[in-house]
GROMACS .gro file of C-alpha atoms in nm:
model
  441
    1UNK     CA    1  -0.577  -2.074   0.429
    2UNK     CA    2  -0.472  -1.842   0.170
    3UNK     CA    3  -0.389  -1.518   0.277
    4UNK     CA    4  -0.491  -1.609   0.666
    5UNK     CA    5  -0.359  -1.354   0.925
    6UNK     CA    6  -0.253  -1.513   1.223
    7UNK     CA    7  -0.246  -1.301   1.504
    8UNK     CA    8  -0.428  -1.310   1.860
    9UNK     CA    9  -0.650  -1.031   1.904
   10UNK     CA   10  -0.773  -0.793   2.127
   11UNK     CA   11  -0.671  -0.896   2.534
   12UNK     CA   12  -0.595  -1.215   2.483
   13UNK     CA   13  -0.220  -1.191   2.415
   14UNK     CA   14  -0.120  -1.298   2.763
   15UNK     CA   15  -0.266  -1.585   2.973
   16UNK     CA   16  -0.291  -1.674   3.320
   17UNK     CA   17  -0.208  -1.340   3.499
   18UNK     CA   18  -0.535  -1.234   3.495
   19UNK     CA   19  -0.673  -0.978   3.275
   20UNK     CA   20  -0.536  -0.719   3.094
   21UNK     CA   21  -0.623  -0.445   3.316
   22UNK     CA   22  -0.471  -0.557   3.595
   23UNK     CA   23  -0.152  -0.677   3.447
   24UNK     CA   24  -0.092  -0.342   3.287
   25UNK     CA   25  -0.189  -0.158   3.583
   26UNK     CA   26   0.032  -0.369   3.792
   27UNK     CA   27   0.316  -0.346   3.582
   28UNK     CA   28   0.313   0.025   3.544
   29UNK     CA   29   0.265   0.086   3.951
   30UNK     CA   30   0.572  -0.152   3.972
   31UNK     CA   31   0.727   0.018   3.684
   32UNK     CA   32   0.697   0.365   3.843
   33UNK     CA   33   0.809   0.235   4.219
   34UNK     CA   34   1.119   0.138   4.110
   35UNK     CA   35   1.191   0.447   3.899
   36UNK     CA   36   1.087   0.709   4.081
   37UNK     CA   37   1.241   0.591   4.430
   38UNK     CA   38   1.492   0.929   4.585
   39UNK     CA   39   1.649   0.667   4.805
   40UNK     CA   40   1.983   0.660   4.616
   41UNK     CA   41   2.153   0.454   4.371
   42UNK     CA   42   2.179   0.138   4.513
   43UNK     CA   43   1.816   0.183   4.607
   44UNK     CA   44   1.699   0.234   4.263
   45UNK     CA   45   1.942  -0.013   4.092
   46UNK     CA   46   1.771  -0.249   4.335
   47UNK     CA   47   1.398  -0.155   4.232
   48UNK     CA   48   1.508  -0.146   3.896
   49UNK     CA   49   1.584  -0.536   3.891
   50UNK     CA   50   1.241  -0.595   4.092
   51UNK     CA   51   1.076  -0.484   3.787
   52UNK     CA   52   1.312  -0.626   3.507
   53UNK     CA   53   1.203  -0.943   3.730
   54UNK     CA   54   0.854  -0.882   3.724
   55UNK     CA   55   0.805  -0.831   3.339
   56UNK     CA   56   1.040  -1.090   3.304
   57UNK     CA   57   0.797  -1.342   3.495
   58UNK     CA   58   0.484  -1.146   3.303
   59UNK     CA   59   0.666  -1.277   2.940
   60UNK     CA   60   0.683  -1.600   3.020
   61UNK     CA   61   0.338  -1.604   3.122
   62UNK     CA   62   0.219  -1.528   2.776
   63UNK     CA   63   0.171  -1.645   2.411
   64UNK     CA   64   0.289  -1.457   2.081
   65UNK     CA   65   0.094  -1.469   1.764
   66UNK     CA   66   0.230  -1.789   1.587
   67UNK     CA   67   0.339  -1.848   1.272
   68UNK     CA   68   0.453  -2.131   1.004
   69UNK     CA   69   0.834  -2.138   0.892
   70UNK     CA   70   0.923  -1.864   0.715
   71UNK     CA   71   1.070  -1.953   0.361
   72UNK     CA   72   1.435  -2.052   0.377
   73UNK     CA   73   1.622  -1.765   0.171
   74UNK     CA   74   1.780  -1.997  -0.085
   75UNK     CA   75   1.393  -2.107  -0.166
   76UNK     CA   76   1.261  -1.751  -0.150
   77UNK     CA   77   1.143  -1.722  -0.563
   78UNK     CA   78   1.069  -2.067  -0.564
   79UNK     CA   79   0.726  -1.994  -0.320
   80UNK     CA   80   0.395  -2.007  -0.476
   81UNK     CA   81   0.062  -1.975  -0.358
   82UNK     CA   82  -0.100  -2.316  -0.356
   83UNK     CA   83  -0.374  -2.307  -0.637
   84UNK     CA   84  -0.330  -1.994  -0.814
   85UNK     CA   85  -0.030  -1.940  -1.062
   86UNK     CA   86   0.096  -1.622  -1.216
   87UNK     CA   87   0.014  -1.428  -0.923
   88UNK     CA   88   0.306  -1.233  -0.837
   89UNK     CA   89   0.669  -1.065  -0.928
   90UNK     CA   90   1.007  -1.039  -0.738
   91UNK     CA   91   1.069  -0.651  -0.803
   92UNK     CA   92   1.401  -0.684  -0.780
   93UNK     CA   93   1.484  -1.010  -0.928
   94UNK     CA   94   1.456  -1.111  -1.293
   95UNK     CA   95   1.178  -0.926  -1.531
   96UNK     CA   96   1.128  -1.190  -1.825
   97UNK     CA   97   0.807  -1.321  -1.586
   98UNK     CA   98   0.692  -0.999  -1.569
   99UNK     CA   99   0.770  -0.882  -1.904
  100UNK     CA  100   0.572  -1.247  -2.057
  101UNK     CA  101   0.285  -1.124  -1.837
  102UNK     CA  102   0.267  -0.745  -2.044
  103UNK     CA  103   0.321  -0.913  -2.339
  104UNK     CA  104   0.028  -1.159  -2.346
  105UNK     CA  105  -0.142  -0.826  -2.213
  106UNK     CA  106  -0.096  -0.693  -2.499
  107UNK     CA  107  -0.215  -1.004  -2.731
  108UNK     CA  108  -0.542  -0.990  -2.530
  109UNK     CA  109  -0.585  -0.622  -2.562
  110UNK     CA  110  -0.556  -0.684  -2.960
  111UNK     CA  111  -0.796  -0.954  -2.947
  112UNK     CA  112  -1.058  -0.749  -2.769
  113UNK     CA  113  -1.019  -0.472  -2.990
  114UNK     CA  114  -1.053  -0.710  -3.251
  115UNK     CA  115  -1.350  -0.864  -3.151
  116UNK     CA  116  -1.531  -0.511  -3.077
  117UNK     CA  117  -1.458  -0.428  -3.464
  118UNK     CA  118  -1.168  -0.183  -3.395
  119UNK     CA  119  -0.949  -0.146  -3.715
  120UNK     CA  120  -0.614  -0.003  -3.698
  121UNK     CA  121  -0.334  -0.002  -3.497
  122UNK     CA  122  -0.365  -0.011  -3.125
  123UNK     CA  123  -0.481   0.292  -2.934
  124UNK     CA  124  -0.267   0.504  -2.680
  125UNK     CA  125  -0.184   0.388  -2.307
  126UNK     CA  126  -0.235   0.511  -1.985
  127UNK     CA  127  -0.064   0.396  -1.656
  128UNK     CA  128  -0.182   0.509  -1.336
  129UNK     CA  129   0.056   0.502  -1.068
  130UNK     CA  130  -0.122   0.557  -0.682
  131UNK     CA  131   0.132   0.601  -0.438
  132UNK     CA  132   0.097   0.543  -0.050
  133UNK     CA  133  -0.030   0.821   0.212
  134UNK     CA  134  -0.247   0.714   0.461
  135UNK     CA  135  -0.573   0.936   0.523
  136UNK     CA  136  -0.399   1.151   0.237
  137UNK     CA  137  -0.505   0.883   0.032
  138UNK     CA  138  -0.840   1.138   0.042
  139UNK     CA  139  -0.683   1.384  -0.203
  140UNK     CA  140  -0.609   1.077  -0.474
  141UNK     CA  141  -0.940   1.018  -0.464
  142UNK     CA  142  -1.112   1.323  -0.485
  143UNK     CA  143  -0.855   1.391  -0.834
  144UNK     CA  144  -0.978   1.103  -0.971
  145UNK     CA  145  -1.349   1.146  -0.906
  146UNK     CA  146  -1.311   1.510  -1.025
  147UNK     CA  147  -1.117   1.342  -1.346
  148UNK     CA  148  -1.437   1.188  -1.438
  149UNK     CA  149  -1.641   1.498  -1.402
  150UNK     CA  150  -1.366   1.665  -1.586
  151UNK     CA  151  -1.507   1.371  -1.874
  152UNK     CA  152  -1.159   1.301  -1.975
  153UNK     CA  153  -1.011   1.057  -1.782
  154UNK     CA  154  -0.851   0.753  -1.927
  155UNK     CA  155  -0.940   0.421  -1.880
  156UNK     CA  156  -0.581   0.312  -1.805
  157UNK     CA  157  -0.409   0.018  -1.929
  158UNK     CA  158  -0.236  -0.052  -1.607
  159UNK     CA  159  -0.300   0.057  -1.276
  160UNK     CA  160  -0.050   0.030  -0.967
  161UNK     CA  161  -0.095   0.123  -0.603
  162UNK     CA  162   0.122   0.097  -0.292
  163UNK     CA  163  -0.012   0.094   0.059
  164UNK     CA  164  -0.357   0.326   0.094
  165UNK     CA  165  -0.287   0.365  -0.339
  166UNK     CA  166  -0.353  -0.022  -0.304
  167UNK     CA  167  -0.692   0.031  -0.136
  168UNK     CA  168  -0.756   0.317  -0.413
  169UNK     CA  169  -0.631   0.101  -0.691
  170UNK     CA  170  -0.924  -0.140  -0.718
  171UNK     CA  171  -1.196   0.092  -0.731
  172UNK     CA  172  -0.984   0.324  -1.011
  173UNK     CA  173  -0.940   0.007  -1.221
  174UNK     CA  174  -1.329   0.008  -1.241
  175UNK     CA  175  -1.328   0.329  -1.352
  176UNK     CA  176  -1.622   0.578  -1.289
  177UNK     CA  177  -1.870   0.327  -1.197
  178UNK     CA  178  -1.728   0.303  -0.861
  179UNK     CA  179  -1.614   0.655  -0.821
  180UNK     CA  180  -1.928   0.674  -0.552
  181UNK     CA  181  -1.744   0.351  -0.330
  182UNK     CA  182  -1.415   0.539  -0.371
  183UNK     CA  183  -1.516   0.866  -0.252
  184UNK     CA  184  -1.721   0.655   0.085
  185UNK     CA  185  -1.402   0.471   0.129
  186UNK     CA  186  -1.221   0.842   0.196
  187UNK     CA  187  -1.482   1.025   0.295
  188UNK     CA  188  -1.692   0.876   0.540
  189UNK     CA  189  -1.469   0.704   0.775
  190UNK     CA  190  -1.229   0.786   1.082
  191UNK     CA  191  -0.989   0.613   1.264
  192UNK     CA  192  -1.238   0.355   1.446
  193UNK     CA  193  -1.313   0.210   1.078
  194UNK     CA  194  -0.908   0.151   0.998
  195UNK     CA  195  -0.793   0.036   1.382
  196UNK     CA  196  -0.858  -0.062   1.712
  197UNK     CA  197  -0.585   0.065   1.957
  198UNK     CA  198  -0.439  -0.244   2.120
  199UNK     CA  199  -0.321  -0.179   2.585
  200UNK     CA  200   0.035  -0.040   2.544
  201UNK     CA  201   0.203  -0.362   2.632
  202UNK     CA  202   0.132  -0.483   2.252
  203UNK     CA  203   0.484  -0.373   2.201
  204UNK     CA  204   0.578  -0.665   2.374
  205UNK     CA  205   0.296  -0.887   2.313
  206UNK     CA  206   0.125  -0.873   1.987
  207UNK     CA  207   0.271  -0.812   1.597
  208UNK     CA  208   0.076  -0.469   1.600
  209UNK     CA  209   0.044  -0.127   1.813
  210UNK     CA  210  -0.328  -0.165   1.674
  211UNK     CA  211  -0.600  -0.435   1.577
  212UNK     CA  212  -0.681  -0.381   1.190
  213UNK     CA  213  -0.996  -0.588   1.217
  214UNK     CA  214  -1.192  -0.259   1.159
  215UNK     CA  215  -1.020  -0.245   0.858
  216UNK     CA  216  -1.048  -0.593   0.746
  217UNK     CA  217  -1.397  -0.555   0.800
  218UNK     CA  218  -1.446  -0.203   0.533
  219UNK     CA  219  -1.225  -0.422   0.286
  220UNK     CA  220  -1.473  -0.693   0.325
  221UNK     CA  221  -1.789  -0.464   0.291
  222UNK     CA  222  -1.625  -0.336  -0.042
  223UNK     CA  223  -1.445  -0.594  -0.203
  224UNK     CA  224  -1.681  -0.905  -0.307
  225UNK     CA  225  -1.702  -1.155  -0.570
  226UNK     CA  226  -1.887  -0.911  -0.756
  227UNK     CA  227  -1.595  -0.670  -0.809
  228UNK     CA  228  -1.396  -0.960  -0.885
  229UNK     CA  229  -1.580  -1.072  -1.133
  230UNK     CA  230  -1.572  -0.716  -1.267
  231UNK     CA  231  -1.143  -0.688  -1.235
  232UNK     CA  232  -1.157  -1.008  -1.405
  233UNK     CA  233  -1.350  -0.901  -1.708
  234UNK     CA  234  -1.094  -0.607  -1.753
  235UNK     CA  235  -0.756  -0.842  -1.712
  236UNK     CA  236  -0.940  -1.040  -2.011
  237UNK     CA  237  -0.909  -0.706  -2.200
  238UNK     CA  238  -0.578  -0.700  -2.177
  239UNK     CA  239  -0.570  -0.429  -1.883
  240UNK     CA  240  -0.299  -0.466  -1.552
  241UNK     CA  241  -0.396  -0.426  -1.188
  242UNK     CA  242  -0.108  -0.455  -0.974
  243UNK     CA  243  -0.020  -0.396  -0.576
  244UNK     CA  244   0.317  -0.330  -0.397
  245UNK     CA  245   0.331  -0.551  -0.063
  246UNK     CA  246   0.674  -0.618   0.127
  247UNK     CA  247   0.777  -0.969   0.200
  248UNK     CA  248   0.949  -0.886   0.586
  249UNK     CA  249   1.099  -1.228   0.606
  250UNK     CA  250   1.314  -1.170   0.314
  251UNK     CA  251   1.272  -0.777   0.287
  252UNK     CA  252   1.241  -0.811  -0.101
  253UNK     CA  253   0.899  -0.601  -0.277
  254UNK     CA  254   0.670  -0.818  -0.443
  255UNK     CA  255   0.416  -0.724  -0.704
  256UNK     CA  256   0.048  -0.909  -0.721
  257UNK     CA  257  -0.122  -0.971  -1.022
  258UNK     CA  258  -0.472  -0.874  -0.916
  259UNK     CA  259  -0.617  -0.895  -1.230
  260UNK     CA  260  -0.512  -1.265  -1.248
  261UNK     CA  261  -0.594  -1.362  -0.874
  262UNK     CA  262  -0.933  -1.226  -1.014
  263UNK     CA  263  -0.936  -1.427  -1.362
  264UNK     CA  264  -0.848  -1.757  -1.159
  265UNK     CA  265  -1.185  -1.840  -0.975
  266UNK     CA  266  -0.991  -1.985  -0.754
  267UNK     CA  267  -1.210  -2.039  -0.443
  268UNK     CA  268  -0.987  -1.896  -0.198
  269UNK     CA  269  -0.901  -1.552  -0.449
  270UNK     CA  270  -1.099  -1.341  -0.288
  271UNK     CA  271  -0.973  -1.409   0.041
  272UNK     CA  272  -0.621  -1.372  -0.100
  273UNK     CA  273  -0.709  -1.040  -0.278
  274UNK     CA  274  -0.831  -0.886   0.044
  275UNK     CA  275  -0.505  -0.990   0.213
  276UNK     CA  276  -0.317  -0.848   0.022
  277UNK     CA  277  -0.494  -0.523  -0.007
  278UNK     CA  278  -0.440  -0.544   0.397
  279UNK     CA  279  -0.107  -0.631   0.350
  280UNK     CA  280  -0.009  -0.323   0.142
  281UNK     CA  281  -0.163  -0.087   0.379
  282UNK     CA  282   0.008  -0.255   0.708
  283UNK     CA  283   0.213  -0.012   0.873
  284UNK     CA  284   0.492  -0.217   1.027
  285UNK     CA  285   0.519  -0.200   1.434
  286UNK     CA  286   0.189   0.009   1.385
  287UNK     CA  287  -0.057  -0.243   1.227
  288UNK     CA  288  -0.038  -0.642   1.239
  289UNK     CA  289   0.156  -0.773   0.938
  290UNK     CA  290  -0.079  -1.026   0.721
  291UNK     CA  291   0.033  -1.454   0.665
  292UNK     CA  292  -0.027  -1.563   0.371
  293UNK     CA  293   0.033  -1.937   0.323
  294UNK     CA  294   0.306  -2.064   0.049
  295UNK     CA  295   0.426  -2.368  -0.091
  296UNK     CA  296   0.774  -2.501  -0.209
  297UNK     CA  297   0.706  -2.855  -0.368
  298UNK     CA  298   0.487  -3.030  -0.064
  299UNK     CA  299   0.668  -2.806   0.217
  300UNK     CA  300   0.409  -2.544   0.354
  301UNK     CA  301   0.541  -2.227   0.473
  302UNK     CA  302   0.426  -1.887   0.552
  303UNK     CA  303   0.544  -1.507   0.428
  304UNK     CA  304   0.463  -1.209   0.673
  305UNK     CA  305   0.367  -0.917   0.421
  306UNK     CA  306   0.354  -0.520   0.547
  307UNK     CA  307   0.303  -0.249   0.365
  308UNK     CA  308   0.471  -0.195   0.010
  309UNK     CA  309   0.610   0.160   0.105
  310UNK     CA  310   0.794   0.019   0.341
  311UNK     CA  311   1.013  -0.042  -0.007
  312UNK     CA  312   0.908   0.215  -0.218
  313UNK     CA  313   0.599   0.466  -0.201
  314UNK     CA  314   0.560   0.465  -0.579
  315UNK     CA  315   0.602   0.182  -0.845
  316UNK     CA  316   0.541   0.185  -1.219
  317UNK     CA  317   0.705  -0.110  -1.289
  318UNK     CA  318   1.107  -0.297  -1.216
  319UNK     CA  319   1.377  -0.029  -1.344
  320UNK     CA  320   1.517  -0.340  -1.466
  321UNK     CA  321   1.238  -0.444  -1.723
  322UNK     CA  322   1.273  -0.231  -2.080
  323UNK     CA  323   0.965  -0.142  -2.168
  324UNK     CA  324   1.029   0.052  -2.474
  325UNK     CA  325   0.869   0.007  -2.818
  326UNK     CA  326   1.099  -0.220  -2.926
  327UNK     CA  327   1.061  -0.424  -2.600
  328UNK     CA  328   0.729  -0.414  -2.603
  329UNK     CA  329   0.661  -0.476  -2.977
  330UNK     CA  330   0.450  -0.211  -3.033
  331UNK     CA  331   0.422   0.155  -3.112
  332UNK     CA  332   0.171   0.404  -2.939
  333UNK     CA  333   0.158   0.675  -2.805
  334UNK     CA  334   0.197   0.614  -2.354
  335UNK     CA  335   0.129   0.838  -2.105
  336UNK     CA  336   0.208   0.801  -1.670
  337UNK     CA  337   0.003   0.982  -1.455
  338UNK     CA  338   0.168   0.946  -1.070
  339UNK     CA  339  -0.054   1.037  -0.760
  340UNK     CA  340   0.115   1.136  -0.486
  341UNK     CA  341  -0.050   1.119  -0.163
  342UNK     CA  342   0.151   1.372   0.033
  343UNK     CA  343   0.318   1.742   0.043
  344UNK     CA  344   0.622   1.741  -0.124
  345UNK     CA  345   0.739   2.037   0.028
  346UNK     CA  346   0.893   2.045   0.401
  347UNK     CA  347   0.624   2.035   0.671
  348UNK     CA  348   0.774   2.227   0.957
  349UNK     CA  349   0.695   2.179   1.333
  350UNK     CA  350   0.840   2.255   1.644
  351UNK     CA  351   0.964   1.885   1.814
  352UNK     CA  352   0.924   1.839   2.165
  353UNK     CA  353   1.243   1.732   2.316
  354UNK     CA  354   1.087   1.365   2.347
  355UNK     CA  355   1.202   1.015   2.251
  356UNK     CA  356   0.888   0.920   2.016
  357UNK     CA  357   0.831   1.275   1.902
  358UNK     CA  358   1.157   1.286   1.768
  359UNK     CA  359   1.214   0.980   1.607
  360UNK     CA  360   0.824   1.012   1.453
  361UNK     CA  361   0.916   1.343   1.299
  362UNK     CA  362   1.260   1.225   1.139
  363UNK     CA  363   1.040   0.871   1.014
  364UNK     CA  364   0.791   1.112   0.863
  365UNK     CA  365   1.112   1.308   0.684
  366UNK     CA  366   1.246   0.933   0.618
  367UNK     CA  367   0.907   0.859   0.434
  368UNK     CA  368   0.862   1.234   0.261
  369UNK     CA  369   1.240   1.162   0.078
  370UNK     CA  370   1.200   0.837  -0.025
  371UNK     CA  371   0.910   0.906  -0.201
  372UNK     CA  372   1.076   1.206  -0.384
  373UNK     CA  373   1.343   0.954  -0.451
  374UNK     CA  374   1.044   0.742  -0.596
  375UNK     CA  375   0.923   0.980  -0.816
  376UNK     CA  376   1.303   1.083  -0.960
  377UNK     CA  377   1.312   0.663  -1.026
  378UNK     CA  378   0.981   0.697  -1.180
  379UNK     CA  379   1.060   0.986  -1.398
  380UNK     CA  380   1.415   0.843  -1.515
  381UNK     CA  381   1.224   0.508  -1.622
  382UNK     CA  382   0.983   0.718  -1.786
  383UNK     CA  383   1.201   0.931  -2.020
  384UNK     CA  384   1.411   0.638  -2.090
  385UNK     CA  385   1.127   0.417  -2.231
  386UNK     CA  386   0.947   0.673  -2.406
  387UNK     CA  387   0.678   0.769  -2.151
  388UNK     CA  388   0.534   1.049  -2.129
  389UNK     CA  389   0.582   1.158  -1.759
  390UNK     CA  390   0.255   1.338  -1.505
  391UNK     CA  391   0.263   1.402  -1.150
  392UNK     CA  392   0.018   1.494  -0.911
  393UNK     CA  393   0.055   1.594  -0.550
  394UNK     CA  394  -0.100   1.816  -0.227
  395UNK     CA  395  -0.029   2.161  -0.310
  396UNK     CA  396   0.161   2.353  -0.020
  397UNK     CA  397  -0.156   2.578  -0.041
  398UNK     CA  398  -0.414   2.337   0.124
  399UNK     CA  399  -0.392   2.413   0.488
  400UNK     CA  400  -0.653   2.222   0.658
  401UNK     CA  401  -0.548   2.133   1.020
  402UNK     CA  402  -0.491   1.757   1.040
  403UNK     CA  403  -0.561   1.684   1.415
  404UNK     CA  404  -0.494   1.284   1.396
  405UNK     CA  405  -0.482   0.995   1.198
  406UNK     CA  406  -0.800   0.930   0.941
  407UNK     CA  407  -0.961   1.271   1.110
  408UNK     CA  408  -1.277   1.263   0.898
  409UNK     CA  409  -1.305   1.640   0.867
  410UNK     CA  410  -0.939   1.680   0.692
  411UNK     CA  411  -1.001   1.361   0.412
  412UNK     CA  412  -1.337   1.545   0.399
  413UNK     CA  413  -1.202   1.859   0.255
  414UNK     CA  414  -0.836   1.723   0.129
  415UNK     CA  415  -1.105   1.531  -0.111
  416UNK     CA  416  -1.268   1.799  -0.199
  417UNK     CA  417  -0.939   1.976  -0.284
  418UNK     CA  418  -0.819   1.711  -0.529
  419UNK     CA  419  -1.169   1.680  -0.684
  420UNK     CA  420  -1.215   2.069  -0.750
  421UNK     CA  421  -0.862   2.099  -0.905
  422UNK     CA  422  -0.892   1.779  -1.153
  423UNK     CA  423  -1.274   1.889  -1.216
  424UNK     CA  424  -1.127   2.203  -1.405
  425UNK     CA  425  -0.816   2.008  -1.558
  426UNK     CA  426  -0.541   1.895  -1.332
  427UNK     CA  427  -0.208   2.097  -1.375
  428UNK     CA  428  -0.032   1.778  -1.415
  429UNK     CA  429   0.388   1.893  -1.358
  430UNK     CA  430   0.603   1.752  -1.592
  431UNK     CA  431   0.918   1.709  -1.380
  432UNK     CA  432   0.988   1.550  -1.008
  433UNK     CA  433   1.015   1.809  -0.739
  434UNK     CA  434   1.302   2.035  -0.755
  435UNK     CA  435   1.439   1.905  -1.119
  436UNK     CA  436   1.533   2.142  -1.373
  437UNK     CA  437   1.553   2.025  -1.777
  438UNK     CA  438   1.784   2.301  -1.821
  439UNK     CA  439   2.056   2.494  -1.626
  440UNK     CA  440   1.995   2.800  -1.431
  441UNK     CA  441   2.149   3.119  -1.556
   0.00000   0.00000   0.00000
């Protein structure tokens, strides 16, 4: 199936050692013995082995999610997704597919223009960038919402999103229409609507610390053939929807071509549309990666997808595709707005001399500078092609507590925060954080 995730769910990653209960609590109380013996070395060396036998004999006891073969590298470009062509881009392979794809954009934004009785040259464009956050994806939201009470946001010619950008990404394509969905999505859920917290011997187990079928389930409530039909009607315009996933087997990015997954009918599209919105947004280690099925002639194979920041928080499009005027054959005047989800300022906390507290904190500051790197990529791209360069981003001034993950309270008012400052016109900065155009005296 198109864009199937196989994993096993819930308790049922081991079998025939009873239930999961009692297998975790008897591998913790055997666990514990043999670690906190007193009895000297030998002793505890001794215990020690008991319970590297034990979980030994508890692993081969139990089933892993399965899989299909991944993709053999040297085959990697050459996988398609049976049925629907046109789909998707290697990010960092060639850029003539990608660049066709813009093109012909472009021919079917003249011919709708056309049709409606425009005259003239072709308008300005707009590119929306919406980069990944998590729960922070509350303050992209709110901006945009308060951009169309503002009355002057765009209706953008293309539209990317990365990870909880990619879940944002649909409902901005829309435009204002679905500004009320959006501001649900980020508003009026909490941690039990994104995950289910899996025993802790998932580590060993399962793909995922967490069970995402809450979240599969809020993607499913919100995107339906309806909104397809709607992202379809825009792609026929001539406007771009695309998402950032990462393909793990062969740690390359790849960009989807919603818009065309949308304009295929294909019967399975929606299915593969809500994988990879999924996909985008799965937190590897943390959330279970997403299968989607591929073909290379009549071999079937299967690519695990995470989530796209886990190669960049922030896409416009390839550094290596040109997409100047004379590249693009056209002259108008372009504009990039770039939401970013998070503070770009250091975050300080005291660290508790602990194993996962310390290697959390330095992923979070692993995570903060690549996505300043992002932006700098972003803004180099821009000024090279022509593009007029905006960035948006959580102001060190909002201080609402943020007591755990998807905590209702803080999208609640981080939403409000990004509405009320685009509602009176959004102090859009016109360089990446801590760039200066000129040198200081």
């Amino acid at each position: 199936m198109i864009g199937q995730t196989v994993e096993t769910r819930g308790d049922s990653s081991c079998c025939g050692i009873g239930g999961r209960e009692t297998r975790e609590t008897g591998l913790k109380s055997v666990l514990m013995a043999a670690m906190t013996s007193r009895d000297g070395e030998i002793a505890c060396v001794i215990k020690c082995s008991i319970a590297t036998a034990v979980l030994l004999l508890l692993v081969q006891g139990c089933t892993f999610p399965s899989r299909l073969a991944a993709v053999p590298d040297n085959l990697t470009t050459k996988a398609t997704v049976p049925g629907i062509t046109n789909v998707r881009y290697w990010m960092d392979a060639d850029p003539k597919p990608l660049l066709r794809e813009v093109l012909a954009s472009i021919g079917r934004e003249r011919e709708f223009i056309v049709r409606s009785g425009y005259q003239g040259p072709l308008p300005g464009g707009a590119g929306l960038v919406v980069s990944g956050g998590g729960d922070n994806g509350a303050f992209g939201a709110g901006l945009l919402v308060g951009w169309t009470a503002a009355g002057n946001r765009p209706t953008f010619k293309i539209i990317t999103g990365v990870s909880t950008g990619a879940l944002i990404a649909p409902f901005a394509f829309l435009g204002p229409d679905y500004d009320e969905q959006l501001k649900s999505v980020f508003t009026e859920v909490s941690a039990k609507d994104i995950f289910k917290k899996r025993s802790v011997l998932a580590a060993l187990f399962h793909d995922g610390m967490a069970d995402t079928a809450p979240l599969w389930r809020l993607v499913e409530r919100h995107i339906n053939e309806e909104m397809l039909r709607a992202i379809a009607k825009e792609y026929q315009k001539g406007r771009l929807l695309f998402v950032a996933t990462t393909n793990l087997d062969a740690l390359r990015p790849v960009i989807w071509n919603m818009g065309a997954i949308a304009e295929s009918r294909h019967p399975k599209a929606l299915r593969l549309f809500r994988s990879i919105l999924v996909a985008s947004a799965a937190i590897p280690g943390a959330l279970p990666p997403v299968m989607i099925d591929v073909e290379v002639g009549d071999q079937r194979f299967q690519e695990m997808h995470v989530d796209g920041g886990a190669m960049a928080q922030a896409f416009l499009y390839p550094p290596s595709l040109h997409a100047d005027e004379k590249h693009m054959k056209v002259r108008r005047e372009r504009k990039a707005y770039i939401i970013r989800n998070a503070r770009l300022d250091p975050n300080w906390a005291s660290v508790d001399r602990r194993t996962l507290d310390i290697a959390g904190r330095a992923i979070t500051s692993l995570i903060r500078t690549q996505g300043i790197g992002d932006l700098y990529q972003l803004y180099l791209i821009t000024k090279r092609d022509g593009i007029d360069f905006n960035l948006a981003f959580i102001s060190p001034d909002f201080k609402v507590e943020h007591k755990e993950p998807f905590d209702t309270n803080y999208m609640r008012k981080l939403f409000d925060h990004g509405y009320k400052l685009a509602r009176k016109g959004y102090p859009w900065q016109k360089y990446p954080p801590g760039f200066t155009p000129k040198a200081v005296q």
